[in-house]
Short mmCIF file of C-alpha atoms in Angstrom, two decimals:
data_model
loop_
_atom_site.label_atom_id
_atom_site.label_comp_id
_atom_site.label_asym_id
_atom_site.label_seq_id
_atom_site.Cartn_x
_atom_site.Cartn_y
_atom_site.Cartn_z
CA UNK G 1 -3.79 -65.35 -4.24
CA UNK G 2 -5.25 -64.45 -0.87
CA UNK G 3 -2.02 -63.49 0.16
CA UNK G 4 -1.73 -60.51 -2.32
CA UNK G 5 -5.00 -59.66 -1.33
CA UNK G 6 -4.76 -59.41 2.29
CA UNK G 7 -1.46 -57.51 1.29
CA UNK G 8 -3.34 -54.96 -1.12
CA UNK G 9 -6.35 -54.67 1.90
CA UNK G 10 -3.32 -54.21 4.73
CA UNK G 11 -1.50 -50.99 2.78
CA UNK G 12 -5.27 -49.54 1.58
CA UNK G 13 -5.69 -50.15 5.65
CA UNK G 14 -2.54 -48.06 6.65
CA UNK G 15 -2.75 -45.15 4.46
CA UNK G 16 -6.69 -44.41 5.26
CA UNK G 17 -5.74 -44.73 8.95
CA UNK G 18 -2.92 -42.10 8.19
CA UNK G 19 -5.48 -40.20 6.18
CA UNK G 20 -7.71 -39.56 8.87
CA UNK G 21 -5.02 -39.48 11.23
CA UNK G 22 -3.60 -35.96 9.54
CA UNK G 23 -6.99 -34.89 8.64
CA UNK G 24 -8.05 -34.91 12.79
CA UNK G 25 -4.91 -33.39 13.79
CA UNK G 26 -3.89 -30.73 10.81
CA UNK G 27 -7.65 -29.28 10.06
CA UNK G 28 -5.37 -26.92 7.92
CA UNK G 29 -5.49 -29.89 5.55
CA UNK G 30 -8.94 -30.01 4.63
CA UNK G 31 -9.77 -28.73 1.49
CA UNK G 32 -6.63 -28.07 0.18
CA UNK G 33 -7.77 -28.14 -3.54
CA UNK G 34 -9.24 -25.02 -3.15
CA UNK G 35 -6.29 -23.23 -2.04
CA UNK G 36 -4.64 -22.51 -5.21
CA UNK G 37 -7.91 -21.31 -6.85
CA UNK G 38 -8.35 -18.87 -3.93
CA UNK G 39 -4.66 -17.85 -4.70
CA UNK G 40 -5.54 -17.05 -8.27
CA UNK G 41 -8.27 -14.64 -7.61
CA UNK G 42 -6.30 -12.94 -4.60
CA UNK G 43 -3.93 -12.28 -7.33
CA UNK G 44 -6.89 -11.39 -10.02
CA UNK G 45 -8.08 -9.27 -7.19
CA UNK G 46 -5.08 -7.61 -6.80
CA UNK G 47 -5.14 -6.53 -10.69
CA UNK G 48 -8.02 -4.93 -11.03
CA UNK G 49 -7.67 -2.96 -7.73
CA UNK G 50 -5.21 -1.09 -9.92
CA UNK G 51 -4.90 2.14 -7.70
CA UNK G 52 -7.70 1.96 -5.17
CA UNK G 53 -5.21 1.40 -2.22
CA UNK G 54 -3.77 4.75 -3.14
CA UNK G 55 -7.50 6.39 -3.27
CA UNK G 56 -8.44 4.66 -0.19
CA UNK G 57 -5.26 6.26 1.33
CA UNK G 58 -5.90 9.83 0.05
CA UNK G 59 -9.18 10.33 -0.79
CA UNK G 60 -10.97 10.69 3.49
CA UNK G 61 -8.49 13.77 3.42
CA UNK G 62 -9.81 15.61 0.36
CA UNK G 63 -12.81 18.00 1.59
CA UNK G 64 -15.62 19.54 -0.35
CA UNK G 65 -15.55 23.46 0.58
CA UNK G 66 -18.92 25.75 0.02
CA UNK G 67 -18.15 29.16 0.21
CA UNK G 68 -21.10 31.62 1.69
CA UNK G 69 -22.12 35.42 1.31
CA UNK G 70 -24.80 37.52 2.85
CA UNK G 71 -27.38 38.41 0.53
CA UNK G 72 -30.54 40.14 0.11
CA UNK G 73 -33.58 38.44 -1.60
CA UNK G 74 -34.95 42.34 -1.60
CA UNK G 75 -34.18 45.06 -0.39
CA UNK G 76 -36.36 44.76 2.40
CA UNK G 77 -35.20 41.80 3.56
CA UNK G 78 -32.36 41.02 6.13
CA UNK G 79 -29.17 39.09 4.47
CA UNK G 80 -28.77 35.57 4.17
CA UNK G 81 -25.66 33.13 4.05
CA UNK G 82 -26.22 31.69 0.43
CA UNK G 83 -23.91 29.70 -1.25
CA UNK G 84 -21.89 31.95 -3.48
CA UNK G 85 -18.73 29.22 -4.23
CA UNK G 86 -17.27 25.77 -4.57
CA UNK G 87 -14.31 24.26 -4.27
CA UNK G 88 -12.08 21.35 -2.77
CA UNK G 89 -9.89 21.35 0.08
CA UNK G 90 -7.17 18.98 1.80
CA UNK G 91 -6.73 18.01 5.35
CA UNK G 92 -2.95 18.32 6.08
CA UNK G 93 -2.53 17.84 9.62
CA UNK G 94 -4.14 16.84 12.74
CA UNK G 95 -4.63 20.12 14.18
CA UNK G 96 -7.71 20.98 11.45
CA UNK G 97 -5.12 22.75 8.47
CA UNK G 98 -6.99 22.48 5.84
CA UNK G 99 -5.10 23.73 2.55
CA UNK G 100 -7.14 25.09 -0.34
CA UNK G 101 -7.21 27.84 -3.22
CA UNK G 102 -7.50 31.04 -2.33
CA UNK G 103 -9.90 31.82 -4.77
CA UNK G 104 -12.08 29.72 -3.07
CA UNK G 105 -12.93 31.25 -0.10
CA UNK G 106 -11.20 34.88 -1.19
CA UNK G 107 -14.51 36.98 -0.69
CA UNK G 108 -16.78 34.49 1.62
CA UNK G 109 -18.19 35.68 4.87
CA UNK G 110 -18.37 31.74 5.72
CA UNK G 111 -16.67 28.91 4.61
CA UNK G 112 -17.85 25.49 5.22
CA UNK G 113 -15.83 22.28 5.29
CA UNK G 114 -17.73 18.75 4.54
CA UNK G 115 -15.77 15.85 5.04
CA UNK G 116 -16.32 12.40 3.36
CA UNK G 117 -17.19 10.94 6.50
CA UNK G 118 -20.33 12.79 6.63
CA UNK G 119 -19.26 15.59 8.89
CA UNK G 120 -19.96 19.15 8.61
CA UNK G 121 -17.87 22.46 9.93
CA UNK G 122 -17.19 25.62 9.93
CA UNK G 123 -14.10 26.82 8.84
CA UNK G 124 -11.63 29.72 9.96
CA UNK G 125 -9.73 31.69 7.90
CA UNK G 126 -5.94 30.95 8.90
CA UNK G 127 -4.10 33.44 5.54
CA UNK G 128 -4.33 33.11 2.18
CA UNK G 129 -1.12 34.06 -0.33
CA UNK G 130 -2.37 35.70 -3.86
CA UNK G 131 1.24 35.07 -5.67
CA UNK G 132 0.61 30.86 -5.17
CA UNK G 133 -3.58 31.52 -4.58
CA UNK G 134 -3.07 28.83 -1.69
CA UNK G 135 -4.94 29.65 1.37
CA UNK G 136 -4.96 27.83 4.78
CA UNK G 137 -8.41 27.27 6.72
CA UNK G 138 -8.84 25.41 10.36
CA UNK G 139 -11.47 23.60 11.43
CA UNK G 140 -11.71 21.89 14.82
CA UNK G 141 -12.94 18.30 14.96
CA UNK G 142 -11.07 15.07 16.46
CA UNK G 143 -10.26 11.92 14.57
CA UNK G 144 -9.54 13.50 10.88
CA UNK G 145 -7.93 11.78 8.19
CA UNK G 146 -4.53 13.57 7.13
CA UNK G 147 -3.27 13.35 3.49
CA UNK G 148 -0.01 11.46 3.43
CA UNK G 149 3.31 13.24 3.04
CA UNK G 150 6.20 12.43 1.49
CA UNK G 151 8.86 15.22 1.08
CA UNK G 152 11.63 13.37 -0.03
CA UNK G 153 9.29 12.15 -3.68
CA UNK G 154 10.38 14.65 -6.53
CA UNK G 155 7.58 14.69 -9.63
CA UNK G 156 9.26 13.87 -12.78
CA UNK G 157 7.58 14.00 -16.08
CA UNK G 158 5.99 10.51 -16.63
CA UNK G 159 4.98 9.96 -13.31
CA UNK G 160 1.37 8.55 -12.78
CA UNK G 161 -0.72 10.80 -10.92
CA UNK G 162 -4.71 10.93 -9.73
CA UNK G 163 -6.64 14.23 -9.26
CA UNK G 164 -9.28 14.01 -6.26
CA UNK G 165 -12.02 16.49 -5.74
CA UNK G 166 -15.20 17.55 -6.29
CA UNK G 167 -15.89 18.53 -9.83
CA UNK G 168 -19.34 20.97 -10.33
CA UNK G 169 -20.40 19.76 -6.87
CA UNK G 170 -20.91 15.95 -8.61
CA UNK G 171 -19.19 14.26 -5.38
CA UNK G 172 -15.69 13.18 -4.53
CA UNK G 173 -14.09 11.72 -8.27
CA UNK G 174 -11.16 10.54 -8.79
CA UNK G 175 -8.98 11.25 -12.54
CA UNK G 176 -5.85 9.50 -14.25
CA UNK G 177 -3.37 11.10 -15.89
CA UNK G 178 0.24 11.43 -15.44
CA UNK G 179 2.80 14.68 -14.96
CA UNK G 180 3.07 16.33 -18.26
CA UNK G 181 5.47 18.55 -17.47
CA UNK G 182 7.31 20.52 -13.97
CA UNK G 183 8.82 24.00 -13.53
CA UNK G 184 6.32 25.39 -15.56
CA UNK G 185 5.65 29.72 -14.78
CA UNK G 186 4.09 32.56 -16.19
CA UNK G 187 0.88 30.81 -16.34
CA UNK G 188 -0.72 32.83 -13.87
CA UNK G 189 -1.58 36.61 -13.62
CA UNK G 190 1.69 36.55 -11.30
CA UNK G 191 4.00 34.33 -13.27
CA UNK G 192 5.52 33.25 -10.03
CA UNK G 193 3.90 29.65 -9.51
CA UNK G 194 6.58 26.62 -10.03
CA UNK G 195 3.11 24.47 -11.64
CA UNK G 196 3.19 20.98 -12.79
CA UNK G 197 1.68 20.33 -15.60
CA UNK G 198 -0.79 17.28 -15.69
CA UNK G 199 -3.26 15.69 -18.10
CA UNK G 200 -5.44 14.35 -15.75
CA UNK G 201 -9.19 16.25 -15.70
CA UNK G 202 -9.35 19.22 -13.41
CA UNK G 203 -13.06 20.79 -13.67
CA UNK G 204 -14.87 23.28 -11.93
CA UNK G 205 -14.97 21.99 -8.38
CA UNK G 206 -11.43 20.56 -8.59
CA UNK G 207 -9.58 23.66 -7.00
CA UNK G 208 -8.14 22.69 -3.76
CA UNK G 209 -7.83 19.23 -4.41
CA UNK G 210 -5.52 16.68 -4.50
CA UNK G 211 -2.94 15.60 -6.88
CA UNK G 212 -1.35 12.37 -5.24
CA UNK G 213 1.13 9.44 -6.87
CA UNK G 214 0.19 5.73 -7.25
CA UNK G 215 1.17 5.61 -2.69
CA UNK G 216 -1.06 7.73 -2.62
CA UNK G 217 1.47 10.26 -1.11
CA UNK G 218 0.52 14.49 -1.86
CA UNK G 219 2.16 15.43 -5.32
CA UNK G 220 0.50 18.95 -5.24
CA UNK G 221 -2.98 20.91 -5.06
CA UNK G 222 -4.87 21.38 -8.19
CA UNK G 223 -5.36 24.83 -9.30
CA UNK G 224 -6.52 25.11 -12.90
CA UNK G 225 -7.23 24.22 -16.13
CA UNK G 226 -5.69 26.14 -18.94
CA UNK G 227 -7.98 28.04 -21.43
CA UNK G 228 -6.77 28.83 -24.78
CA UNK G 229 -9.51 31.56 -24.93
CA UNK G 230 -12.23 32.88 -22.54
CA UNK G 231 -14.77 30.71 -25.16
CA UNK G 232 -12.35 28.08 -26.04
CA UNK G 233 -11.39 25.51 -23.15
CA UNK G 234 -8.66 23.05 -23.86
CA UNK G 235 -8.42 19.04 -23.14
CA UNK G 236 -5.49 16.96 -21.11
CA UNK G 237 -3.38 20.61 -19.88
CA UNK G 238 -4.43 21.40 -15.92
CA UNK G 239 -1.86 22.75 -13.07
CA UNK G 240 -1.12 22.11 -9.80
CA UNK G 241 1.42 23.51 -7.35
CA UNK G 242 3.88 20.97 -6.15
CA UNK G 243 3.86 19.94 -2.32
CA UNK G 244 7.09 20.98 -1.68
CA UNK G 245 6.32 24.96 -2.57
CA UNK G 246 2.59 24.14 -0.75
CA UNK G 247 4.10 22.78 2.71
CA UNK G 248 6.69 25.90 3.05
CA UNK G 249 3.43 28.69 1.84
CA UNK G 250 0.83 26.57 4.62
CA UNK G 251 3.94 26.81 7.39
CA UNK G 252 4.57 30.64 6.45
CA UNK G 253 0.85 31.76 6.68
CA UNK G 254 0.36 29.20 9.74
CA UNK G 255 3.27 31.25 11.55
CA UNK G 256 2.97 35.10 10.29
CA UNK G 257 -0.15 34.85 8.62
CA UNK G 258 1.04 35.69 5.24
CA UNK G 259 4.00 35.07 2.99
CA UNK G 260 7.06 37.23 3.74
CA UNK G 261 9.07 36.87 0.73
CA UNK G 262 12.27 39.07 -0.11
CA UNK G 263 13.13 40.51 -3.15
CA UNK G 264 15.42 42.57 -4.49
CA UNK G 265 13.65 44.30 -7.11
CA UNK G 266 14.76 43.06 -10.66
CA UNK G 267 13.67 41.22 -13.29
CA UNK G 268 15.31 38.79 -15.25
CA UNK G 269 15.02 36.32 -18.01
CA UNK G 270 17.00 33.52 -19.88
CA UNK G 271 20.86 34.01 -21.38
CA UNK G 272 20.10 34.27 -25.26
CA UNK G 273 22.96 30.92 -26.14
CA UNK G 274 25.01 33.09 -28.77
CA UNK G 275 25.84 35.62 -26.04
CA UNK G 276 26.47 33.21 -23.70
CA UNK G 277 28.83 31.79 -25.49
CA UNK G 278 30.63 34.91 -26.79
CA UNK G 279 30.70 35.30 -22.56
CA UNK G 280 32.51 32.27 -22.64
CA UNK G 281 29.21 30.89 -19.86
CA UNK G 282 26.71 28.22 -19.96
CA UNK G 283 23.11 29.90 -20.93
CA UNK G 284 21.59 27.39 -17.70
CA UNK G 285 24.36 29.43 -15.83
CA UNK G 286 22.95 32.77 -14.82
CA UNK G 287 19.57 34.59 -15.72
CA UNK G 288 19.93 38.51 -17.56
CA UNK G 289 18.70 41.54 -15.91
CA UNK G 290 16.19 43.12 -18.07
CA UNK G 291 14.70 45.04 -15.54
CA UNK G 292 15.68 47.30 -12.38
CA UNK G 293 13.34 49.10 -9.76
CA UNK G 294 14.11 52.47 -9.55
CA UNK G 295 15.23 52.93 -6.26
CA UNK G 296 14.50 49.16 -5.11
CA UNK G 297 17.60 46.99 -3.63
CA UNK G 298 18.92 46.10 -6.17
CA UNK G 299 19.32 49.29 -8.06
CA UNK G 300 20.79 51.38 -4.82
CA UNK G 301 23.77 48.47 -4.94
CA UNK G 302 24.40 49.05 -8.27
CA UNK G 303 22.74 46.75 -10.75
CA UNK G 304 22.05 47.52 -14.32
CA UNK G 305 19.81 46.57 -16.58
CA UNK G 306 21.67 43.89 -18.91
CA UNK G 307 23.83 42.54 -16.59
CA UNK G 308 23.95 39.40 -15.33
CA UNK G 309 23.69 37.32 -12.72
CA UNK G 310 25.79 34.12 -12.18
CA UNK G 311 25.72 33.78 -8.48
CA UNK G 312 24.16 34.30 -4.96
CA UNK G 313 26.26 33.47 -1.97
CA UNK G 314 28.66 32.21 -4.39
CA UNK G 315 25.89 29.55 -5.17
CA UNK G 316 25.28 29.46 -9.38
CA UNK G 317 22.56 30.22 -10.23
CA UNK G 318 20.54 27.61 -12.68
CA UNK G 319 17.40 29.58 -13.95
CA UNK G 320 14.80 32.20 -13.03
CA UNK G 321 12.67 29.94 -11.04
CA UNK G 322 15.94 28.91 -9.33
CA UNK G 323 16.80 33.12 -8.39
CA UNK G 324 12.66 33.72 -7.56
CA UNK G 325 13.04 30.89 -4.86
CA UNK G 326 16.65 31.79 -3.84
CA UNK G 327 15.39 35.31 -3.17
CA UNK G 328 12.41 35.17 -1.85
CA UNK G 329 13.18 32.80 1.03
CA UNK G 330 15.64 35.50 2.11
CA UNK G 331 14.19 37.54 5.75
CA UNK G 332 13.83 40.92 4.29
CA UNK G 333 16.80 43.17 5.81
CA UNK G 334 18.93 40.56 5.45
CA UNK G 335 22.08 41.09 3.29
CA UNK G 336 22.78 38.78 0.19
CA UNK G 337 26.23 38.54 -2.24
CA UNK G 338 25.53 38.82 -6.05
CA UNK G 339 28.06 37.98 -8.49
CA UNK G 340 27.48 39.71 -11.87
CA UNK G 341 28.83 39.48 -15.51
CA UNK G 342 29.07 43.07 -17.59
CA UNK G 343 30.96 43.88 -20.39
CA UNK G 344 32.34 40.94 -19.86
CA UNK G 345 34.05 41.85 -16.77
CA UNK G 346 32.96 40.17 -13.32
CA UNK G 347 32.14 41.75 -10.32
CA UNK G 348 30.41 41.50 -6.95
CA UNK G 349 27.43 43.45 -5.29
CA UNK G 350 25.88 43.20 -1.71
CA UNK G 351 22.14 43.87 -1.33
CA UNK G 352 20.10 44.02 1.25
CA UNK G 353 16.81 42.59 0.70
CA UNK G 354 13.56 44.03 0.96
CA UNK G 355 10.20 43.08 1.56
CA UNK G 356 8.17 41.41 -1.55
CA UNK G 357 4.07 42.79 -0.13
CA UNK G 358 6.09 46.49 0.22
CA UNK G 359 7.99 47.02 -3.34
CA UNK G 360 4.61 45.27 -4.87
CA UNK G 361 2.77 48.43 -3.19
CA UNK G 362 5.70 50.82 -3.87
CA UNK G 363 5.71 50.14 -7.92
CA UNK G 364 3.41 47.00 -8.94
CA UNK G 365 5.47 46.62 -12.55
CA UNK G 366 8.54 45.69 -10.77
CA UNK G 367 7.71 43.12 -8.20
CA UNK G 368 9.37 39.89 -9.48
CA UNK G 369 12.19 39.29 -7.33
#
């Protein structure tokens, strides 16, 4: 009997020696029964985070913007800078680019920037594009927080998307929703935008501001809400212009300080499907002429109202929106190839495109492309 006992008391001895042993020399030891618990709520954490990483990556980059105007409290009195206008803003680079609407800071005789870290600043007026009402400011300070880019992300319908900006001067807020819907135009006075459509909440304030994906990456700038009627606002339908059209207007107005676009002076609309198909075409393959500029490009090479258009540079064409951009990123004076269907016979024209601001001017009715 004391045999099994000084057995029992000899292996109890080993494994506390070996116990203590590993506890002195692996501390990492200690405590291990809390580890998985602290696991669990890492991953709990993690949860109901849902997209904060994505705010925290955006959000220092979206500005508040106050718009100011020189006013009279009588008529005695000399004019004051009084805050006339608000609005939201993103910083896109390190050089002080701030992007924004332009009917923002349109009529202000200052425009101030305040940024989420507290700072304060004065803004310059870089150019401003009515046909996209984007408009690029400046503002010099070190150390600022750039929005992240990603030019290779296309929006597709479905994709998760959070509005930042600065709704009725409330402070910086944050909105769900997802994309509702892309290519949409004729929205605006201009009809020119390429908007995506979103249901997340845009408000008064909102214009200027952010419209980022679950990274956190620049989708597009918010613009506006849609209004059924001047008394009658609607719910879940607000626009923004996607990044892609944003980054080329901020680099055009950065470099020239405004938008040349060229245009050849027509206007055009979808192939009805029956006469597309008595054309022996695709209706998604070529837009109709329904318009020409007297005396713009396109009608001193010969275009005519009805005809229509299948190609540029031998490229198909896919859709208006697909002949606006095609167009207008042509250097006015250049020369462009047009292949055209009429009377069911093909043939080519060469036109020499003009400047968009200068057949606007000329006749304002024909100023689409």
């Amino acid at each position: 009997m004391s045999s099994a006992l000084r057995y029992i008391f000899k292996s109890v001895a080993i494994g506390l020696f070996i116990a203590i042993f590993l506890l002195i020399f692996f501390p990492q030891l200690r405590n291990n029964h809390e580890l998985p618990f602290a696991d669990q709520i890492e991953t709990y954490s993690g949860q109901v985070d849902g997209y904060s990483s994505a705010v925290r990556r955006a959000a220092p980059a979206v500005v508040n913007i106050y718009s100011q105007n020189y006013q009279r409290s009588n008529i005695n009195s000399p004019p004051e800078l009084r805050p006339t206008g608000l609005g939201s803003g993103i910083i896109m680079s390190e050089k002080g680019y701030v992007l924004t609407n332009m009917h923002v800071v349109e009529e202000a005789d200052q425009v101030l920037v305040a940024l989420q870290d507290g700072r304060l600043l004065t803004a310059q007026m870089i150019g401003a594009d009515k046909v996209t009402d984007l408009a690029v400011l400046q503002i010099d300070a070190e150390n600022l927080p750039v929005i992240p880019q990603n030019p290779a992300y296309s929006p597709k319908v479905g994709d998760l998307v959070l509005a930042i900006g600065n709704p009725y001067n409330i402070g910086q807020t944050v909105t769900q929703g997802i994309i509702s819907a892309t290519g949409r135009t004729g929205i605006s006075s201009t009809g020119r935008q390429d908007f995506l459509q979103t249901d997340a909440a845009i408000n008064r304030g909102n214009s200027g501001g952010a419209l980022i994906n679950s990274r956190g990456e620049m989708v597009g700038i918010n613009t506006s809400a849609f209004h059924v009627t001047q008394s009658l606002d609607s719910y879940g339908i607000s626009f923004a212009v996607p990044y892609l059209l944003v980054a080329r207007i901020m680099d055009s107005l950065i470099k020239d300080g405004r938008v040349i676009r060229g245009s050849i002076g027509v206007l055009g609309g979808p192939i009805n499907p029956v006469m597309a198909k008595l054309w022996g075409i695709e209706a998604q393959q070529g837009i109709m002429i329904t318009g020409v500029m007297p005396d713009g490009p396109a009608d001193l090479a010969g275009m005519r109202t009805s005809d229509v258009m299948l190609a540029i540079n031998d490229l198909p064409v896919s859709g208006v929106s697909d002949v606006l951009d095609r167009v207008a990123e042509v250097r006015p004076g250049e020369k462009i190839s047009v292949k055209l269907l009429r009377d069911g016979a093909q043939l080519e024209l060469t036109i020499e495109v003009a400047d968009f601001d200068v057949l606007r001017q000329q006749q304002a009715t024909f100023s689409e492309y």
